[in-house]
Short mmCIF file of C-alpha atoms in Angstrom, two decimals:
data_model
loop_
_atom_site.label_atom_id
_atom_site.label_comp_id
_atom_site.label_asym_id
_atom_site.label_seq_id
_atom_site.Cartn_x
_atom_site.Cartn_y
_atom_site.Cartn_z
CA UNK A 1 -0.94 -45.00 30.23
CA UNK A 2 -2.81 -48.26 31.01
CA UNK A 3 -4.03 -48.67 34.90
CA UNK A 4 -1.86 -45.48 35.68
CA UNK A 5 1.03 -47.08 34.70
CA UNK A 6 3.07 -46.44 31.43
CA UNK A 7 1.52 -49.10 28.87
CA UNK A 8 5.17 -50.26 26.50
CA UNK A 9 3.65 -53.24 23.92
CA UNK A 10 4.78 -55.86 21.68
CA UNK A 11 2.12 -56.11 19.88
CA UNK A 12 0.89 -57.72 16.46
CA UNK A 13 -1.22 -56.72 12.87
CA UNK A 14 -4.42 -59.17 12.65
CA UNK A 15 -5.82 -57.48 10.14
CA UNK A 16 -8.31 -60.05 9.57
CA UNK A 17 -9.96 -60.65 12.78
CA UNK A 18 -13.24 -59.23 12.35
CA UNK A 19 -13.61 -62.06 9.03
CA UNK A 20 -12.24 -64.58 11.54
CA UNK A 21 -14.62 -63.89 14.14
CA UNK A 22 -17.71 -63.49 11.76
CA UNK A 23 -20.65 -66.89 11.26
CA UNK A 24 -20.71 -66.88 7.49
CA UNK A 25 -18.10 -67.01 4.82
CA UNK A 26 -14.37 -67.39 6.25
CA UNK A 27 -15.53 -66.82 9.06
CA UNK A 28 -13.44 -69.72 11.91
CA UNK A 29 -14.29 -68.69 15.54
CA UNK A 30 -12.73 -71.74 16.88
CA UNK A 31 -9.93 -70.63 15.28
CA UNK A 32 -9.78 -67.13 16.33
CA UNK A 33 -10.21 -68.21 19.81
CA UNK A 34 -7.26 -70.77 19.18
CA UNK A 35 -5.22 -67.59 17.67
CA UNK A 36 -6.32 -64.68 20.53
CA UNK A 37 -5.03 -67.77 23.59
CA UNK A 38 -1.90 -68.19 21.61
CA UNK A 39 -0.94 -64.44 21.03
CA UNK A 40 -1.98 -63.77 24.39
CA UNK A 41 0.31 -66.48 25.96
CA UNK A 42 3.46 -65.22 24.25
CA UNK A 43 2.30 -61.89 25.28
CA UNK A 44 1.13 -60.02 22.60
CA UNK A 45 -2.04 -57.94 24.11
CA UNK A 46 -2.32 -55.53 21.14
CA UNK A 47 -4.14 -56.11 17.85
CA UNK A 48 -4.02 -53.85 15.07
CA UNK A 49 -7.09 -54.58 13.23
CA UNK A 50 -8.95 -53.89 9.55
CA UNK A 51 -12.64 -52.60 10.80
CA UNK A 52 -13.63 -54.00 7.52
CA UNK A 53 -13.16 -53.95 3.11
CA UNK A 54 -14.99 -51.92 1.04
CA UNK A 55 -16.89 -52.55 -2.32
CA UNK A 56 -17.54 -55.70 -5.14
CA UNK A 57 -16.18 -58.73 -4.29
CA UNK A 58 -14.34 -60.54 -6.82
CA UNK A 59 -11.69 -57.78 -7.97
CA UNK A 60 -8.33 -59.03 -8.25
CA UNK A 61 -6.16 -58.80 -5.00
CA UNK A 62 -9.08 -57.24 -2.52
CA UNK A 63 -9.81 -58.99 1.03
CA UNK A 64 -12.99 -60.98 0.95
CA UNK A 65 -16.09 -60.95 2.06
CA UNK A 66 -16.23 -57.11 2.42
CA UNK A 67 -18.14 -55.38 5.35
CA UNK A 68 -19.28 -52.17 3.46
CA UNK A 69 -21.27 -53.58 0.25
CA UNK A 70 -22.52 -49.90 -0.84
CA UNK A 71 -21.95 -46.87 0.83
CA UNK A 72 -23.97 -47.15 4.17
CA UNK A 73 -24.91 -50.68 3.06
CA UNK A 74 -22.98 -53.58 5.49
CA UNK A 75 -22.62 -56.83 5.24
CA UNK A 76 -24.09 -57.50 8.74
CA UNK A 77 -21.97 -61.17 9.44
CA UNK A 78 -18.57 -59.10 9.49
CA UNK A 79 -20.49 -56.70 11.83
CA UNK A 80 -21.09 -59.57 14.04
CA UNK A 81 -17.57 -60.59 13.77
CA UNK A 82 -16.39 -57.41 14.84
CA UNK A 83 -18.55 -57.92 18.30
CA UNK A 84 -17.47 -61.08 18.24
CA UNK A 85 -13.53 -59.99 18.12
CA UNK A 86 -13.94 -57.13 20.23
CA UNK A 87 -15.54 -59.67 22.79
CA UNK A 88 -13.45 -62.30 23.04
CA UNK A 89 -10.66 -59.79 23.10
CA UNK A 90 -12.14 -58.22 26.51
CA UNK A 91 -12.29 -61.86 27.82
CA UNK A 92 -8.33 -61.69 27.51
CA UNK A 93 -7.62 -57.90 28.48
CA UNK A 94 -6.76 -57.79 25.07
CA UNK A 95 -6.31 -54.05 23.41
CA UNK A 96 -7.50 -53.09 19.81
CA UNK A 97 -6.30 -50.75 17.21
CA UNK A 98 -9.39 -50.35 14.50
CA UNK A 99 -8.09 -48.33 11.23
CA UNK A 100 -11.14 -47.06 9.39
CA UNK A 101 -9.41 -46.91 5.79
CA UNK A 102 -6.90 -48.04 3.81
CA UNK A 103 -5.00 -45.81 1.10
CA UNK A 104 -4.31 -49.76 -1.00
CA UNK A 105 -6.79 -51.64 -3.04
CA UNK A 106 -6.57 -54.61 -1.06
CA UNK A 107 -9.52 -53.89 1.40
CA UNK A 108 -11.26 -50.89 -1.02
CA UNK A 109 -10.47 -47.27 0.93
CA UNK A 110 -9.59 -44.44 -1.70
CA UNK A 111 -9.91 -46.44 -4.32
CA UNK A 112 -13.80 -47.61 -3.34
CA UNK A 113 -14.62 -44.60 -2.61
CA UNK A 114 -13.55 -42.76 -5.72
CA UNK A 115 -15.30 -44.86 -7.48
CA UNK A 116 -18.89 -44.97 -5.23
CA UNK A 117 -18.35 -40.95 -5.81
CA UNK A 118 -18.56 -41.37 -9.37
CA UNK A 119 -14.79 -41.13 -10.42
CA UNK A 120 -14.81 -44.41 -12.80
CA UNK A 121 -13.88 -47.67 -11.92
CA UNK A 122 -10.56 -48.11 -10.09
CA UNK A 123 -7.76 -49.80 -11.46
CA UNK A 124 -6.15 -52.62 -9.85
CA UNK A 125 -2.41 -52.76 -9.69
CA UNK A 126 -2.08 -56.04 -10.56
CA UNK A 127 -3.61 -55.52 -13.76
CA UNK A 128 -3.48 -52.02 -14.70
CA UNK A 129 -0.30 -51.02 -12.99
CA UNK A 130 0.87 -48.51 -10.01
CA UNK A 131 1.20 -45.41 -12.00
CA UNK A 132 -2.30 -45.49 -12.99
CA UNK A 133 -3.56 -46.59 -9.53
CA UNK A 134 -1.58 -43.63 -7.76
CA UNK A 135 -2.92 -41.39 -10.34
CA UNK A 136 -6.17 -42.34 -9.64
CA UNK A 137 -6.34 -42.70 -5.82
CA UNK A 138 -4.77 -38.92 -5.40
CA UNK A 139 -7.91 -37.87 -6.28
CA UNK A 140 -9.54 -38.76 -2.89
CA UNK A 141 -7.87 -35.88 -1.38
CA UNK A 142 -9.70 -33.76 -4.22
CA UNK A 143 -12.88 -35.02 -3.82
CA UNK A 144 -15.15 -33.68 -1.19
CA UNK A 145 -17.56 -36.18 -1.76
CA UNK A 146 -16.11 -39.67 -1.23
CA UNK A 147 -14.57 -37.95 1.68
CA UNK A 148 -18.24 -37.21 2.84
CA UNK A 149 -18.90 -41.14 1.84
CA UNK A 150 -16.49 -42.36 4.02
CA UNK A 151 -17.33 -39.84 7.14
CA UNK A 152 -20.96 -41.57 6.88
CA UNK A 153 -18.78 -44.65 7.58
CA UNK A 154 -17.28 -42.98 10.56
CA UNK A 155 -20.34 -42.33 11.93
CA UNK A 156 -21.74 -45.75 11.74
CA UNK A 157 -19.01 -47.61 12.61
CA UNK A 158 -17.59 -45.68 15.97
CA UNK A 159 -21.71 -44.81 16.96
CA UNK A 160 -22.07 -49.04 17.39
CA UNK A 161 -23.37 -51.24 19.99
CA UNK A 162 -21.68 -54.89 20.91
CA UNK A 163 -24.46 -56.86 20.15
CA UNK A 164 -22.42 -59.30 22.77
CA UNK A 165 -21.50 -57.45 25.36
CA UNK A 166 -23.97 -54.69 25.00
CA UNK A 167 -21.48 -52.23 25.28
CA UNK A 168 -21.08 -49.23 23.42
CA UNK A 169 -17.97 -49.04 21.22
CA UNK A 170 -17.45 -45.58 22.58
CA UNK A 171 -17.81 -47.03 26.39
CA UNK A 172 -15.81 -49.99 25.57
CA UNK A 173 -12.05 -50.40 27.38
CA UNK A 174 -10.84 -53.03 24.49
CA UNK A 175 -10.43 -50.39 21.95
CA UNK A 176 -7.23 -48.74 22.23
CA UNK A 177 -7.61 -46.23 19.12
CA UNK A 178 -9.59 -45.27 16.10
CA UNK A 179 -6.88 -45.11 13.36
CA UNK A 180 -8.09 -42.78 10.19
CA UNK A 181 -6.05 -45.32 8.21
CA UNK A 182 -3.78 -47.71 6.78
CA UNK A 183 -0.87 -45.48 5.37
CA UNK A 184 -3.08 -42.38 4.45
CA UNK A 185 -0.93 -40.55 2.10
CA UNK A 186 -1.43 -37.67 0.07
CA UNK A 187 -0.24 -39.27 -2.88
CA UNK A 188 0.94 -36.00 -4.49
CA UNK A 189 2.73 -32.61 -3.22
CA UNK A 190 -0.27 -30.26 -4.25
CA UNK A 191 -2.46 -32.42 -1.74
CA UNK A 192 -0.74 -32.06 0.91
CA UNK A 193 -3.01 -28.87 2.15
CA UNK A 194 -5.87 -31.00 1.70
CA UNK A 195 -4.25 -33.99 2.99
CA UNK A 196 -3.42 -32.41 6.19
CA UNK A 197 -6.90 -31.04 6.56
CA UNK A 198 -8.48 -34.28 5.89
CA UNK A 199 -6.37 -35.60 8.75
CA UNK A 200 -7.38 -33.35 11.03
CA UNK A 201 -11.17 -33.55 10.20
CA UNK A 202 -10.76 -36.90 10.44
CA UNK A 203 -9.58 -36.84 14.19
CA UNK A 204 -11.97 -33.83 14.85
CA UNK A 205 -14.98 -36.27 13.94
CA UNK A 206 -13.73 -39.37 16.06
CA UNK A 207 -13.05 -37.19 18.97
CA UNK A 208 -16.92 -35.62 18.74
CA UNK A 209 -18.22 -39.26 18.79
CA UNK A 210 -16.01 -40.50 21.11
CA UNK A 211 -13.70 -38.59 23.86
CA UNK A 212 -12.78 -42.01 25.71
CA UNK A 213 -10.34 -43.24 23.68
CA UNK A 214 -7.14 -42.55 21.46
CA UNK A 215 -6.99 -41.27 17.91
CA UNK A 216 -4.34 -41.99 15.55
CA UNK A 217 -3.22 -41.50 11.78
CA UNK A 218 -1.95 -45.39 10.71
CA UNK A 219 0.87 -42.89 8.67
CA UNK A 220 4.10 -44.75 7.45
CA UNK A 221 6.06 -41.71 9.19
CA UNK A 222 7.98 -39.45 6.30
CA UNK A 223 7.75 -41.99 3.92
CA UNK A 224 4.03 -42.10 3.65
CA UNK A 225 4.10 -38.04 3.86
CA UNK A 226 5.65 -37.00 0.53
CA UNK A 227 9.46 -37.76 1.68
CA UNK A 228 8.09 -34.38 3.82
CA UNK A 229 9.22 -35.18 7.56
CA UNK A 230 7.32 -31.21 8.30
CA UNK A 231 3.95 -32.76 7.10
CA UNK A 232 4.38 -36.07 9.55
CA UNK A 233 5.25 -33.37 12.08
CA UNK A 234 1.84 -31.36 11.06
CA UNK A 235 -0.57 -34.27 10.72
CA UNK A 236 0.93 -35.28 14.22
CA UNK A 237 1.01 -32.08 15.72
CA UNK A 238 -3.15 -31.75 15.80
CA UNK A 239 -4.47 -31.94 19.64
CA UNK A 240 -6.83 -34.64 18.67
CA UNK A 241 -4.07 -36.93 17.66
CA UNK A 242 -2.81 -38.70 20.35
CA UNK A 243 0.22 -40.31 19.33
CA UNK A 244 2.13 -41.06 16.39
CA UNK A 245 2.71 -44.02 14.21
CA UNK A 246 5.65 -44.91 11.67
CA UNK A 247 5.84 -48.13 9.58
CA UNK A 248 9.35 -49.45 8.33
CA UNK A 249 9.86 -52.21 5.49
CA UNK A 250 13.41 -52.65 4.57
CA UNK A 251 12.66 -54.79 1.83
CA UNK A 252 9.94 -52.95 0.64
CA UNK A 253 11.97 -49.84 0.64
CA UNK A 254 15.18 -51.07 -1.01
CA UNK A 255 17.13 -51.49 1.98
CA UNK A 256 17.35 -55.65 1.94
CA UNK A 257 16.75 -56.52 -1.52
CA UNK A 258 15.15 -60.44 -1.70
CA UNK A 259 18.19 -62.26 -2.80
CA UNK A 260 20.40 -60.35 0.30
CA UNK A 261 18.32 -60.75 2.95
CA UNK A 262 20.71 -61.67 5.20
CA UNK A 263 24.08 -59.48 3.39
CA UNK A 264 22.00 -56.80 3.78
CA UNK A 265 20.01 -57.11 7.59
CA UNK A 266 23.29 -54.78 9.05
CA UNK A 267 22.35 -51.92 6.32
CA UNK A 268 18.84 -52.98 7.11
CA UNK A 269 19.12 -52.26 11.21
CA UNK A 270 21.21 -48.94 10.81
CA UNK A 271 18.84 -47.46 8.39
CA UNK A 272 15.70 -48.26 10.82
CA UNK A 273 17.24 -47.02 13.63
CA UNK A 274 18.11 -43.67 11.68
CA UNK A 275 14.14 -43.67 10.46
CA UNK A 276 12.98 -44.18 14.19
CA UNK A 277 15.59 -41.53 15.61
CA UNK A 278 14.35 -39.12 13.10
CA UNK A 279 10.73 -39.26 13.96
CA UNK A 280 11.86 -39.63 17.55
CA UNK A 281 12.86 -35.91 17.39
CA UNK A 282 9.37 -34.97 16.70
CA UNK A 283 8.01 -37.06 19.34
CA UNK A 284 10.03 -35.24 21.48
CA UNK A 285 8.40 -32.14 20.23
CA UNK A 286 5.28 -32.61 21.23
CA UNK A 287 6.01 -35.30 23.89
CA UNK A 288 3.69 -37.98 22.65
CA UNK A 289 4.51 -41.40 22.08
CA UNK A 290 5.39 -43.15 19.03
CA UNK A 291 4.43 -46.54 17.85
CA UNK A 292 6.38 -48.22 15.08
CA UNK A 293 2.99 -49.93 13.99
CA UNK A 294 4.10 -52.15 10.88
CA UNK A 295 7.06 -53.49 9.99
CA UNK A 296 7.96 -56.98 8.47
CA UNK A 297 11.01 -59.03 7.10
CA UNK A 298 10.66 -61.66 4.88
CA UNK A 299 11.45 -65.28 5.43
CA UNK A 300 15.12 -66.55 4.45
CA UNK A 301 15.69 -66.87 0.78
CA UNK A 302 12.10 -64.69 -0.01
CA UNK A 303 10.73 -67.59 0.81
CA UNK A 304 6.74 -68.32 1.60
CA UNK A 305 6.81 -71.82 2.88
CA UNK A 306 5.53 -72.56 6.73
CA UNK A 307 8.37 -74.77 6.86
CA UNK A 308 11.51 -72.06 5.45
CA UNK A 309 13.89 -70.64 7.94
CA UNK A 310 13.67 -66.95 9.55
CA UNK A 311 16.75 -66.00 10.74
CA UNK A 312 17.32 -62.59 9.35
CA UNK A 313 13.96 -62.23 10.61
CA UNK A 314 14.72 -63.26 14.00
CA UNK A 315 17.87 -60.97 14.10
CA UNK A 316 15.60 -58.03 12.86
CA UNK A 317 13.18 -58.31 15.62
CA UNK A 318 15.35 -58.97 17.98
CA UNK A 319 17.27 -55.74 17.11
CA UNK A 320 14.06 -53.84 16.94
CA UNK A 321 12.56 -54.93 20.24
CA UNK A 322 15.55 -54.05 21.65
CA UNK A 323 15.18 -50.46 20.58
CA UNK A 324 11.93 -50.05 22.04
CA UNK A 325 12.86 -51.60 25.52
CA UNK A 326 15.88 -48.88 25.47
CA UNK A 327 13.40 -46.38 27.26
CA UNK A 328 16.62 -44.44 28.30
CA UNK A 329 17.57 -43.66 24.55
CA UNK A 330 13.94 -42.37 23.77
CA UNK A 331 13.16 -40.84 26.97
CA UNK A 332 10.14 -43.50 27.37
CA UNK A 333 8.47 -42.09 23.90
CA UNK A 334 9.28 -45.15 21.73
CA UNK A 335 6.21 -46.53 23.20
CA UNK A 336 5.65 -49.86 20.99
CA UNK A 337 4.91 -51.95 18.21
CA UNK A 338 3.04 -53.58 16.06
CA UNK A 339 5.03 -56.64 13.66
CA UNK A 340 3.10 -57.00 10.28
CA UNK A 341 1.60 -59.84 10.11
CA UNK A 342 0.17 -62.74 12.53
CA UNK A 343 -0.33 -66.02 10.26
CA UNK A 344 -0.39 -68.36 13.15
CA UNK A 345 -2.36 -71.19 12.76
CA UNK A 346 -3.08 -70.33 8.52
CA UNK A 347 -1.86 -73.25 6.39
CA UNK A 348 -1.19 -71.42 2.94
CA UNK A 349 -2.25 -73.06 -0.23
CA UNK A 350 0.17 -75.36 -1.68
CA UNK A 351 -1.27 -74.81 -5.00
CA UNK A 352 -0.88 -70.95 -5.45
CA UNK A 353 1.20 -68.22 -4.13
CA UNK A 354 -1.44 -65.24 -3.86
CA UNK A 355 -4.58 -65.81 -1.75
CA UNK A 356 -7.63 -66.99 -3.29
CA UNK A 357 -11.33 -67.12 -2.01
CA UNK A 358 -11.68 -70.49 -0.05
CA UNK A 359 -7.88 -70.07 1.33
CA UNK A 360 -6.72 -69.85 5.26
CA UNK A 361 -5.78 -65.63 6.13
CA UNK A 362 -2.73 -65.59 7.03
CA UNK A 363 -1.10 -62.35 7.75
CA UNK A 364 -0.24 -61.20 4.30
CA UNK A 365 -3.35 -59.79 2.64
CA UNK A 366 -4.53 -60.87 -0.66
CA UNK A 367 -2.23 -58.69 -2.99
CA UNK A 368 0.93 -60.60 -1.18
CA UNK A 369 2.51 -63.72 -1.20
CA UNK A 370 1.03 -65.75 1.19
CA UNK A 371 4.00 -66.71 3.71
CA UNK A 372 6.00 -63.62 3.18
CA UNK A 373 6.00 -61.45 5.67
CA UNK A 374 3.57 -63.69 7.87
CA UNK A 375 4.42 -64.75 11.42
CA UNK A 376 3.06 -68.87 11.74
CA UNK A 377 2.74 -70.23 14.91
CA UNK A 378 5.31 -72.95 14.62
CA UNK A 379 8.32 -69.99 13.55
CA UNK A 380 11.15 -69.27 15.95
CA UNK A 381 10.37 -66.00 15.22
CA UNK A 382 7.73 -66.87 18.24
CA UNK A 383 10.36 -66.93 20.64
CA UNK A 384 12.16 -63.85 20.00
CA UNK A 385 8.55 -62.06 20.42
CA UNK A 386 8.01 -64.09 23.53
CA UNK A 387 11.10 -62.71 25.17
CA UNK A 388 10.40 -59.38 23.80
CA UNK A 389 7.35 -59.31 25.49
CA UNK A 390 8.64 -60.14 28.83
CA UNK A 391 11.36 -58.16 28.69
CA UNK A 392 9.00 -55.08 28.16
CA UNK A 393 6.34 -56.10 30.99
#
């Protein structure tokens, strides 16, 4: 509920709009304003947005310049930026979705933490490999003490003043939710116990600091839960988690393989729909709503140029912002969404296909093909949000 009315959102990742709205390095605020009047005039009024990185700059693949240099130590520009985001946001009734963590080495989370905690240093998968990154970030779940690391965080971050507005974070209307995560997973089935706990404590915390607004999990649904749909439903199920959250990536997840794209979008559609239903039922359960928070198609031909076509992309959207204005099939629960990622007005190197220090953000964080799964400002994937958004309003 928004205004005591049901609150249904198109609504966009900008993962980097605390760097965006920061003074010092990458920081643009002329372009962040430029960015926040465009999204809001095609009607996207909900930002799901990276609080900050974590750790040494200069590792391979990890979103630069990081807020939290040490533990408890912050980089105090990206601070501002935050205010500064968070400001200009309330200027546009704009709503925000702040994750806290991230279970991937592009902005730190487990990883960082693991290794502030004394764990060794953690490997990079684009140089050591997944199997021995996954090995290594199922620890976090083990280790009581970079989860007491990153509860410090908590603390600081949700306990801050808008050095703008003067407004406390926990007073302030723009944020929408404290999210524990990006895709928190458990990484193994004998953490799933102390996955689910750490969940819970998690949401336990934010709702002692701050009772005014939502919590949520960022979870990927089942597929970020072990394959296990009863942990999603357990995580989900706590009273201090508000609603839930499910990501889909079809070609992530084998379902449109990069050189079918378009062969595959009808296999694509029926398996997300199936996904959605099935988390549906648990929504159900427990009546609260359900956001699919992430999900992303890439441009035609796995292509990262500004100027390639997105047609299968167009159809996907178009299919999946159609099940979310359905508020018949889902009895109203199907609540929203979030598309991964806002590149707007980002002009991608020419020079390189993964981001580099000096480079525009687009949407695609540093680990990912710049251009892939990012929505530009000149796509006509623009329109089919535009209409979305109307449609839903």
């Amino acid at each position: 509920m928004r205004n005591d009315t049901p609150y249904y959102y198109v609504g966009t990742n900008f993962w980097y709009g605390a760097i965006l709205g920061s003074e010092g390095e990458g920081g643009d605020r002329q372009r962040l304003r430029k960015e926040l009047d465009f999204l809001k005039s095609i009607g996207v009024d909900n930002l799901r947005i990276l609080v900050g990185s974590d750790g040494n700059r200069g590792v391979t693949a990890k979103v630069e310049p990081t807020l939290q240099i040490a533990p408890g130590v912050y980089n105090d520009t990206i601070l501002a930026g935050l205010d500064y985001l968070l400001a200009e946001m309330s200027r546009r009734k704009m709503l925000a979705v702040l994750y806290l963590n991230n279970s991937w080495e592009w902005s730190g989370g487990y990883g960082q933490y693991l290794e502030w905690a004394g764990y060794g240093k953690a490997p990079v998968p684009a140089v050591d490999g997944w199997p021995a990154y996954m090995e290594y970030v199922k620890l976090f779940q083990q280790s009581d003490s970079a989860k007491v690391l990153f509860a410090n965080y908590v603390n600081d971050m949700v306990s801050r003043v808008n050095r703008y507005t003067n407004i406390k974070y926990v007073d302030d209307p723009t944020i929408m939710s404290w999210q524990v995560g990006n895709e928190p997973r458990a990484f193994s089935d004998e953490n799933k116990i102390l996955f689910a706990a750490w969940i819970a404590q998690v949401a336990a915390q934010l709702k002692s600091l701050d009772r005014n607004h939502l919590v949520s999990t960022g979870s990927e649904g089942m597929w970020g839960c072990e394959q296990d749909m009863a942990l999603f439903e357990q995580i989900h199920a706590d009273p201090n988690v508000d609603y839930m959250n499910i990501h889909i990536w079809p070609y992530n997840w084998g379902w449109a393989p990069k050189d079918s794209l378009q062969e595959k979008l009808e296999t694509a559609k029926v398996k997300t729909k199936a996904y959605i239903d099935d988390h549906l039922v648990v929504a159900r359960k427990y009546r609260k709503p359900l956001v699919l928070e992430e999900f992303g198609f890439p441009r035609d031909g796995f292509q990262f140029s500004k100027e390639s076509t997105t047609g299968a992309r167009d159809a996907y959207y178009s299919y999946v912002f159609g099940l979310i204005s359905d508020k018949d099939a889902s009895g109203g629960l199907f609540a929203g969404c979030n598309f991964w990622a806002w590149g707007g007005f980002a002009t991608p190197s020419s020079e390189r296909v993964f981001w580099q220090k000096g480079d525009d953000y687009t949407g695609d964080p540093a680990q990912e093909e710049q251009g892939l799964n990012s929505v530009f400002a000149t796509d006509s994937t623009v329109d089919i949000v535009k209409a979305a958004s109307v449609k839903l309003k």
